[in-house]
């Protein structure tokens, strides 16, 4: 064990999707970077079945990966483009179809396993000092640096420490950053399903009073299920055997892809909303789920995290151009201003959708059916929705251009 304390521009705690991509981005921008992670991820193997944790990567956030040279390694191994999204209400004939041609893009996004993005990023960490396995034991913020004491006995010093280790962020707790939020009383059941009919590269989502049922297309013709259900229903579903579950899912999805023939490994996780009251403090910043966790109904969680990466890198580059170190609050606040408003807007939208579509109130039911009908019949509204969903910005930070 060395007694020397290495000094970095940035120390990132958390080597998942957001943390690892941020480490690559900062190292490519010539910042010295340390990455602290509790467990080294296993190499991705295309012979393994699909992982339960998948994300719908929008074109804007995908551009971040592309600009870092990470996307090729993802695309050539295993991902599935989707060209349309169909949304409809279980209580009416109202439906909305969004398609890629409305914005002149070849697709609306890609369904990608989280582990594949992590693997691609970890293989690119050639200029990053990795502390793994290691966990944060304590954080001391001093005038000129943040000092991290790790459980492997190492001490790391950095101008800035970034918490990117998820919703239960130790960095956020050590920095004394408070959060607001609540549990939704829902669980999301996930897993790969085999429908009778091919998904046709469309993402399908049916809103029911107990939560939406979504099918996301996979490259082998199957779909990734995301079934959001109130706790009582989720517990009931967990007790069903394979055939009974598939029959229940066929009914809940209105047989949009025919009969559900097979459901492989399934799991369920609790849903909540969480938002940090601050994204930065002196020599500390938060990114990804450490800063914000939203209802997964719109599938925007990972996308928001990758947009955090683009803005944080841009802020630190601007600070360096002004001869400030990476922990300078002027430029960290620039990052906070850029991302907090956008994240809050998306969190508010998904929270409102959850409450509107989770209500049996006849007035709300009528309003949501009318809203889908209006959006379906007005092309400008559909285009606005798609432009926001794909997350492209011609005048945004460098990594998004």
XYZ file of C-alpha atoms in Angstrom:
401
model
C 0.000 0.000 0.000
C 1.489 3.313 -1.085
C 1.690 6.291 1.292
C 1.691 8.711 -1.640
C -1.577 10.530 -2.295
C -2.184 10.778 -6.046
C -3.635 14.092 -7.226
C -6.111 14.199 -10.119
C -8.243 16.778 -11.839
C -11.327 14.605 -11.293
C -12.058 11.523 -9.195
C -15.259 9.715 -10.198
C -16.947 7.389 -7.731
C -19.047 4.825 -9.588
C -18.096 2.917 -12.725
C -21.534 2.178 -14.147
C -22.846 3.612 -17.400
C -22.680 7.292 -16.441
C -19.504 7.124 -14.363
C -17.521 5.079 -16.878
C -18.617 7.184 -19.859
C -17.778 10.356 -17.929
C -14.315 8.956 -17.144
C -13.699 8.270 -20.835
C -14.973 11.712 -21.841
C -12.806 13.575 -19.347
C -9.697 11.571 -20.129
C -10.230 12.220 -23.855
C -10.450 15.932 -22.984
C -7.004 15.684 -21.329
C -8.113 15.809 -17.714
C -6.354 13.473 -15.293
C -8.996 11.064 -13.984
C -9.358 8.461 -11.253
C -12.282 6.019 -11.275
C -13.393 4.304 -8.066
C -15.608 1.229 -8.430
C -16.608 -1.521 -6.006
C -16.652 -4.348 -8.554
C -15.024 -4.690 -11.952
C -17.710 -5.484 -14.523
C -17.434 -8.789 -16.340
C -16.711 -8.737 -20.060
C -19.791 -8.658 -22.237
C -20.454 -11.929 -24.058
C -22.906 -12.080 -26.952
C -23.379 -15.786 -26.221
C -25.114 -14.853 -22.976
C -28.830 -14.132 -23.027
C -30.050 -10.563 -22.818
C -29.476 -8.885 -19.481
C -32.542 -7.727 -17.560
C -31.241 -4.144 -17.456
C -31.753 -2.427 -20.792
C -32.132 1.183 -21.881
C -33.688 3.002 -24.810
C -30.796 5.196 -25.956
C -32.063 8.258 -27.834
C -30.134 9.730 -30.791
C -28.800 12.689 -28.787
C -27.260 10.660 -25.961
C -26.126 8.092 -28.543
C -24.184 10.895 -30.206
C -22.271 11.331 -26.930
C -21.205 7.693 -27.158
C -20.433 8.050 -30.857
C -18.265 11.141 -30.348
C -16.271 9.228 -27.734
C -15.732 6.293 -30.084
C -17.836 3.989 -27.898
C -20.873 3.433 -30.086
C -19.243 1.211 -32.726
C -18.379 -1.379 -30.087
C -22.021 -1.366 -28.961
C -23.656 -1.438 -32.378
C -21.535 -4.212 -33.851
C -22.254 -6.549 -30.952
C -25.902 -6.352 -29.942
C -28.527 -3.630 -30.039
C -31.842 -3.046 -31.769
C -32.971 0.141 -33.480
C -36.616 1.130 -33.145
C -38.269 3.297 -35.769
C -41.626 3.951 -34.153
C -43.493 4.165 -30.857
C -47.143 3.257 -30.413
C -48.946 4.442 -27.289
C -52.577 3.710 -26.526
C -55.076 3.829 -23.674
C -56.673 0.642 -22.402
C -59.947 2.462 -21.755
C -60.556 3.774 -25.268
C -59.662 3.558 -28.930
C -57.340 6.589 -28.608
C -53.820 5.857 -29.794
C -50.687 7.741 -30.810
C -48.016 6.594 -33.250
C -44.685 8.412 -33.450
C -42.331 7.545 -36.294
C -38.780 8.388 -37.274
C -39.737 9.991 -40.595
C -41.301 12.916 -38.708
C -37.820 14.168 -37.809
C -35.854 12.801 -40.740
C -33.892 10.264 -38.695
C -33.228 6.613 -39.564
C -34.510 5.600 -36.119
C -35.927 6.993 -32.882
C -33.412 5.176 -30.728
C -31.768 1.879 -29.854
C -32.550 -0.705 -27.196
C -29.215 -1.515 -25.577
C -28.146 -3.611 -22.609
C -26.607 -1.464 -19.883
C -23.773 -3.961 -19.448
C -22.788 -3.553 -23.100
C -22.346 0.211 -22.745
C -20.402 -0.319 -19.526
C -18.140 -2.867 -21.208
C -17.495 -0.563 -24.165
C -16.567 2.285 -21.816
C -14.331 0.170 -19.569
C -12.321 -1.027 -22.550
C -11.638 2.632 -23.353
C -10.330 3.590 -19.894
C -6.721 3.384 -21.046
C -5.778 6.809 -19.677
C -7.712 6.499 -16.413
C -6.347 5.274 -13.075
C -8.802 2.665 -11.814
C -9.279 1.894 -8.121
C -11.181 -1.379 -8.105
C -12.358 -3.097 -6.037
C -12.653 -0.073 -3.778
C -15.379 1.883 -2.042
C -15.520 5.353 -0.558
C -15.050 5.373 3.211
C -14.848 9.109 3.803
C -14.680 12.377 1.914
C -12.932 15.510 3.140
C -13.356 18.731 1.188
C -10.499 21.174 1.659
C -9.705 24.528 0.104
C -7.562 23.137 -2.697
C -8.855 19.571 -3.125
C -11.301 16.839 -2.204
C -9.638 13.905 -0.435
C -11.145 10.447 -0.692
C -10.292 7.695 1.752
C -11.025 4.292 0.190
C -11.675 0.992 1.930
C -8.609 -0.587 0.312
C -6.410 1.833 2.249
C -5.836 4.211 -0.656
C -6.159 7.967 -0.377
C -6.999 9.916 -3.520
C -6.888 13.681 -3.934
C -8.701 15.544 -6.714
C -9.760 19.052 -7.621
C -13.251 17.630 -8.090
C -15.005 14.457 -6.977
C -18.052 13.311 -8.934
C -20.679 11.059 -7.415
C -21.987 8.773 -10.166
C -22.650 5.698 -8.070
C -26.431 5.600 -8.205
C -29.478 6.571 -6.206
C -27.896 5.740 -2.820
C -24.811 7.850 -3.563
C -22.225 7.852 -0.732
C -20.630 10.959 -2.288
C -23.946 12.801 -2.096
C -24.386 11.757 1.533
C -20.804 12.685 2.464
C -21.234 16.102 0.863
C -24.419 16.708 2.845
C -26.577 17.221 -0.250
C -30.236 16.687 0.586
C -32.796 15.027 -1.676
C -36.519 15.177 -2.198
C -38.718 12.424 -3.553
C -41.164 9.651 -2.854
C -41.946 6.022 -3.536
C -44.612 5.323 -6.160
C -46.030 2.195 -4.611
C -45.285 0.411 -7.865
C -42.896 -2.226 -9.108
C -41.650 -2.796 -12.636
C -41.464 -6.387 -13.853
C -38.787 -6.877 -16.516
C -37.502 -9.709 -18.691
C -37.359 -10.974 -22.269
C -40.613 -12.211 -23.777
C -41.314 -14.122 -26.983
C -44.482 -12.861 -28.663
C -46.385 -14.667 -31.371
C -45.728 -11.840 -33.848
C -42.550 -9.860 -34.633
C -42.257 -6.443 -32.989
C -41.565 -4.751 -36.370
C -38.978 -2.512 -34.680
C -41.696 -0.605 -32.846
C -41.808 0.182 -29.121
C -45.300 -0.603 -27.822
C -46.846 0.873 -24.668
C -50.394 0.361 -23.397
C -51.587 2.475 -20.483
C -53.781 0.736 -17.936
C -55.167 1.998 -14.645
C -52.599 -0.021 -12.698
C -49.645 1.116 -14.841
C -48.293 0.861 -18.388
C -47.255 -2.341 -20.138
C -44.368 -1.781 -22.570
C -42.632 -3.985 -25.128
C -39.219 -2.825 -26.358
C -37.827 -4.550 -29.478
C -34.805 -6.838 -29.247
C -32.542 -7.831 -32.146
C -33.559 -11.508 -32.054
C -37.264 -10.754 -32.511
C -38.160 -10.964 -28.831
C -39.177 -7.973 -26.710
C -37.951 -6.594 -23.436
C -40.914 -6.283 -21.091
C -41.423 -3.362 -18.724
C -44.675 -3.892 -16.835
C -45.302 -1.159 -14.277
C -47.860 -2.274 -11.730
C -49.115 -1.197 -8.339
C -47.481 -3.148 -5.503
C -50.493 -5.400 -4.925
C -50.714 -6.424 -8.578
C -46.933 -6.798 -8.849
C -46.966 -9.173 -5.875
C -49.772 -11.141 -7.497
C -47.863 -11.372 -10.785
C -44.732 -12.570 -8.997
C -46.647 -15.590 -7.687
C -47.865 -16.717 -11.111
C -46.227 -19.649 -12.835
C -44.835 -19.261 -16.351
C -47.959 -20.101 -18.335
C -50.276 -18.087 -16.120
C -47.979 -15.063 -16.295
C -47.801 -15.223 -20.105
C -51.585 -15.463 -20.317
C -51.967 -12.479 -18.000
C -49.461 -10.489 -20.031
C -51.231 -11.316 -23.300
C -54.421 -9.936 -21.769
C -52.737 -6.824 -20.319
C -51.159 -5.970 -23.682
C -54.449 -6.580 -25.527
C -52.640 -9.138 -27.662
C -50.987 -6.379 -29.671
C -48.231 -8.823 -30.705
C -50.404 -11.887 -30.439
C -50.047 -14.455 -27.686
C -47.030 -14.224 -25.388
C -45.459 -17.620 -25.928
C -42.534 -17.484 -23.526
C -41.186 -15.380 -20.685
C -37.604 -16.033 -19.701
C -36.027 -14.902 -16.426
C -38.030 -12.115 -14.829
C -37.405 -9.738 -11.971
C -39.119 -6.728 -10.415
C -37.833 -3.539 -8.839
C -39.497 -0.759 -6.855
C -40.149 2.591 -8.515
C -39.435 5.955 -6.937
C -38.683 9.582 -7.659
C -35.572 11.185 -6.195
C -33.949 14.536 -6.893
C -30.907 16.152 -5.310
C -31.536 19.704 -4.129
C -28.102 20.624 -5.461
C -25.957 19.069 -8.177
C -22.770 20.647 -6.887
C -21.023 21.872 -3.789
C -17.421 23.057 -3.423
C -15.303 20.393 -5.167
C -18.246 17.981 -5.445
C -20.649 17.283 -8.323
C -23.348 14.676 -8.950
C -24.339 12.990 -12.208
C -26.844 10.371 -13.311
C -28.953 8.591 -10.695
C -26.932 10.173 -7.892
C -28.613 13.446 -8.921
C -31.982 12.305 -10.259
C -34.153 9.195 -10.405
C -37.443 9.388 -12.281
C -40.319 7.087 -13.126
C -39.133 4.834 -15.989
C -42.388 5.239 -17.913
C -40.722 7.355 -20.624
C -37.416 5.453 -20.529
C -35.365 8.615 -20.070
C -33.203 7.824 -17.017
C -29.990 6.791 -18.794
C -30.482 9.437 -21.473
C -30.561 12.165 -18.833
C -27.400 10.745 -17.287
C -25.526 10.834 -20.605
C -26.690 14.409 -21.151
C -25.271 15.185 -17.692
C -21.936 13.853 -18.949
C -21.956 16.154 -21.982
C -22.764 19.259 -19.927
C -20.319 18.505 -17.114
C -17.450 17.981 -19.549
C -18.363 21.237 -21.315
C -18.417 23.140 -18.012
C -15.035 21.782 -16.918
C -13.520 22.576 -20.308
C -14.820 26.145 -20.047
C -13.335 26.434 -16.577
C -9.960 25.193 -17.744
C -9.987 27.728 -20.595
C -10.424 30.413 -17.941
C -7.500 28.979 -15.921
C -9.777 27.581 -13.200
C -9.385 24.101 -11.771
C -12.046 21.411 -12.099
C -13.539 22.207 -8.690
C -14.309 25.848 -9.428
C -17.881 26.603 -8.348
C -18.508 29.148 -11.094
C -18.327 26.454 -13.734
C -19.908 23.732 -11.628
C -22.920 26.014 -11.217
C -23.001 26.371 -14.999
C -23.398 22.598 -15.176
C -26.108 22.679 -12.515
C -28.080 25.386 -14.324
C -27.855 23.528 -17.626
C -29.044 20.193 -16.292
C -31.302 20.848 -13.309
C -34.049 22.625 -15.242
C -34.083 19.993 -17.990
C -34.092 17.112 -15.532
C -36.827 18.661 -13.411
C -38.987 19.179 -16.491
C -38.635 15.533 -17.498
C -39.231 14.342 -13.939
C -42.345 16.507 -13.676
C -43.659 15.205 -16.984
C -43.173 11.531 -16.099
C -44.609 12.066 -12.608
C -47.691 13.744 -14.092
C -48.113 10.910 -16.606
C -47.887 8.353 -13.844
C -50.555 10.116 -11.797
C -52.901 10.781 -14.707
C -52.626 7.248 -16.066
C -52.749 5.721 -12.613
C -56.093 7.303 -11.788
C -59.556 5.812 -12.196
C -61.116 9.298 -11.997
C -63.575 9.565 -14.927
C -62.590 13.181 -15.678
C -58.880 12.362 -15.845
C -59.630 9.274 -17.914
C -61.526 11.417 -20.414
C -58.794 14.076 -20.523
C -56.002 11.559 -21.161
C -57.973 9.937 -23.955
C -58.569 13.346 -25.540
C -54.875 14.232 -25.177
C -53.772 11.116 -27.076
C -56.347 11.816 -29.778
C -55.272 15.448 -30.193
C -51.575 14.554 -30.354
C -52.314 11.808 -32.858
C -54.184 14.168 -35.197
C -51.799 17.136 -35.057
C -48.484 16.544 -36.828
C -46.716 19.589 -35.226
C -47.396 18.208 -31.752
C -46.070 14.792 -32.771
C -42.906 16.424 -34.131
C -42.347 18.407 -30.924
C -42.734 15.239 -28.873
C -40.269 13.332 -31.039
C -37.714 16.153 -31.161
C -37.732 16.297 -27.376
C -37.548 12.516 -27.041
C -34.546 12.110 -29.360
C -32.528 14.707 -27.431
C -30.576 16.279 -30.297
C -29.124 19.780 -29.903
C -27.217 21.489 -32.701
C -26.068 24.298 -30.411
C -25.530 22.192 -27.284
C -22.295 20.983 -25.679
C -19.514 19.616 -27.876
C -20.282 15.952 -27.185
C -23.849 16.370 -28.503
C -22.913 17.934 -31.842
